[in-house]
Amino acid sequence: HQIKDARILFPKSNIALDTLPQSLRSMGAEVDEVVTYNTAVPNHDNVEEIRRMLADKKIDVVTFFSPSSAVNFTEIFGTENLAYAVIAVIGPTTAETAEQVGLSVSISSLKATAEGLAEAIEKFYTEK
């Protein structure tokens, strides 16, 4: 199989980076980008409950699966009650954004998958 002249469908969020589509295009592929979901700050009823849990240090690990989740989380909850918690992220892009918004990342998975992050969390706790 060759990537040159391949036609690739790239479903994405409204704020997705274009790094992969551009890279594929540079290799000769035709990439159709389609926004299939929007990333937005949620309006949840349990915000105050989570805020209390953070203030009372009842959450051990906070995980982030995307840069936008770190940004949105800190917009809602701030960072002041997170110094005690372990921050775990799904990969280097999310780690970079999390650090930029004031989080101290303790765990970053090597594989950008849910399984990779679970393994990284397990490794963190077994090596303590």
C-alpha positions as CSV (number, residue, x, y, z in Angstrom):
1,H,0.0,0.0,0.0
2,Q,1.2,3.5,-0.8
3,I,0.0,6.7,0.9
4,K,0.5,8.7,-2.3
5,D,-2.9,9.3,-3.8
6,A,-4.7,7.6,-0.9
7,R,-8.0,9.3,0.1
8,I,-8.2,9.6,3.8
9,L,-11.2,10.7,5.9
10,F,-10.1,12.6,9.1
11,P,-13.0,13.0,11.5
12,K,-12.0,15.6,14.1
13,S,-13.1,18.1,16.8
14,N,-13.7,21.7,16.1
15,I,-10.3,22.6,17.8
16,A,-8.2,19.8,16.4
17,L,-4.7,20.5,15.2
18,D,-4.0,20.0,11.6
19,T,-0.6,18.4,12.1
20,L,-1.5,14.9,11.0
21,P,-3.6,15.9,7.9
22,Q,-0.9,18.3,6.7
23,S,1.7,15.6,7.2
24,L,-0.4,13.1,5.2
25,R,-0.9,15.7,2.4
26,S,2.8,16.3,2.2
27,M,3.2,12.6,1.5
28,G,0.7,12.9,-1.4
29,A,-2.5,11.8,0.3
30,E,-5.8,13.5,-0.3
31,V,-7.3,14.2,3.2
32,D,-10.9,15.2,3.8
33,E,-11.3,16.8,7.2
34,V,-14.8,16.7,8.8
35,V,-15.7,18.2,12.1
36,T,-17.6,15.5,13.9
37,Y,-17.8,16.9,17.4
38,N,-17.3,20.1,19.2
39,T,-15.2,20.5,22.3
40,A,-16.7,22.9,24.8
41,V,-16.8,23.6,28.5
42,P,-19.5,21.5,30.1
43,N,-22.2,22.8,32.4
44,H,-22.4,20.1,35.1
45,D,-24.5,20.1,38.3
46,N,-21.7,18.4,40.2
47,V,-19.1,21.2,39.8
48,E,-19.4,22.2,43.5
49,E,-19.2,18.6,44.6
50,I,-15.9,18.2,42.7
51,R,-14.6,21.6,44.0
52,R,-15.3,20.4,47.6
53,M,-13.6,17.0,46.9
54,L,-10.5,18.8,45.6
55,A,-10.4,21.2,48.5
56,D,-10.8,18.3,51.0
57,K,-8.0,16.3,49.1
58,K,-10.3,13.4,48.3
59,I,-9.1,12.9,44.7
60,D,-5.8,11.2,44.3
61,V,-5.3,11.3,40.5
62,V,-6.7,13.7,37.9
63,T,-6.4,12.4,34.3
64,F,-6.5,14.4,31.1
65,F,-7.0,12.8,27.7
66,S,-6.7,16.0,25.6
67,P,-5.2,19.5,25.8
68,S,-8.7,21.0,25.8
69,S,-9.7,18.9,28.9
70,A,-6.8,20.4,30.9
71,V,-7.7,23.9,29.7
72,N,-11.4,23.5,30.4
73,F,-10.7,21.9,33.8
74,T,-8.5,24.6,35.0
75,E,-11.0,27.3,33.8
76,I,-13.7,25.6,35.9
77,F,-11.7,24.6,39.0
78,G,-8.4,26.6,38.9
79,T,-5.2,25.0,40.0
80,E,-5.0,26.1,43.7
81,N,-6.4,22.9,45.1
82,L,-4.5,20.6,42.8
83,A,-1.0,20.8,44.3
84,Y,-1.5,17.6,46.3
85,A,-3.0,15.6,43.4
86,V,-1.2,13.4,40.9
87,I,-1.8,14.8,37.4
88,A,-1.8,12.1,34.7
89,V,-1.9,12.9,30.9
90,I,-2.3,10.8,27.8
91,G,0.8,12.1,26.0
92,P,3.3,14.9,25.3
93,T,0.9,17.4,23.7
94,T,-1.5,17.2,26.6
95,A,1.4,17.3,29.0
96,E,2.7,20.5,27.4
97,T,-0.7,22.2,27.6
98,A,-1.3,21.0,31.2
99,E,2.0,22.6,32.2
100,Q,1.1,25.8,30.4
101,V,-2.1,26.2,32.3
102,G,-0.3,25.7,35.6
103,L,-0.6,22.0,36.3
104,S,2.3,19.9,37.5
105,V,2.3,16.7,35.5
106,S,3.5,13.6,37.3
107,I,2.5,10.9,34.8
108,S,2.6,11.1,31.0
109,S,1.9,7.9,29.0
110,L,4.3,6.9,26.3
111,K,1.4,5.5,24.2
112,A,-1.4,8.0,23.6
113,T,-4.1,5.5,24.4
114,A,-6.3,4.9,27.4
115,E,-4.5,1.6,28.0
116,G,-1.1,3.4,27.8
117,L,-2.3,5.9,30.4
118,A,-3.6,3.2,32.7
119,E,-0.3,1.4,32.4
120,A,1.6,4.6,33.2
121,I,-0.5,5.2,36.3
122,E,0.0,1.6,37.4
123,K,3.8,1.9,36.9
124,F,3.8,5.2,38.9
125,Y,2.2,3.6,41.9
126,T,4.1,0.3,41.8
127,E,7.5,2.1,41.6
128,K,6.7,4.4,44.5
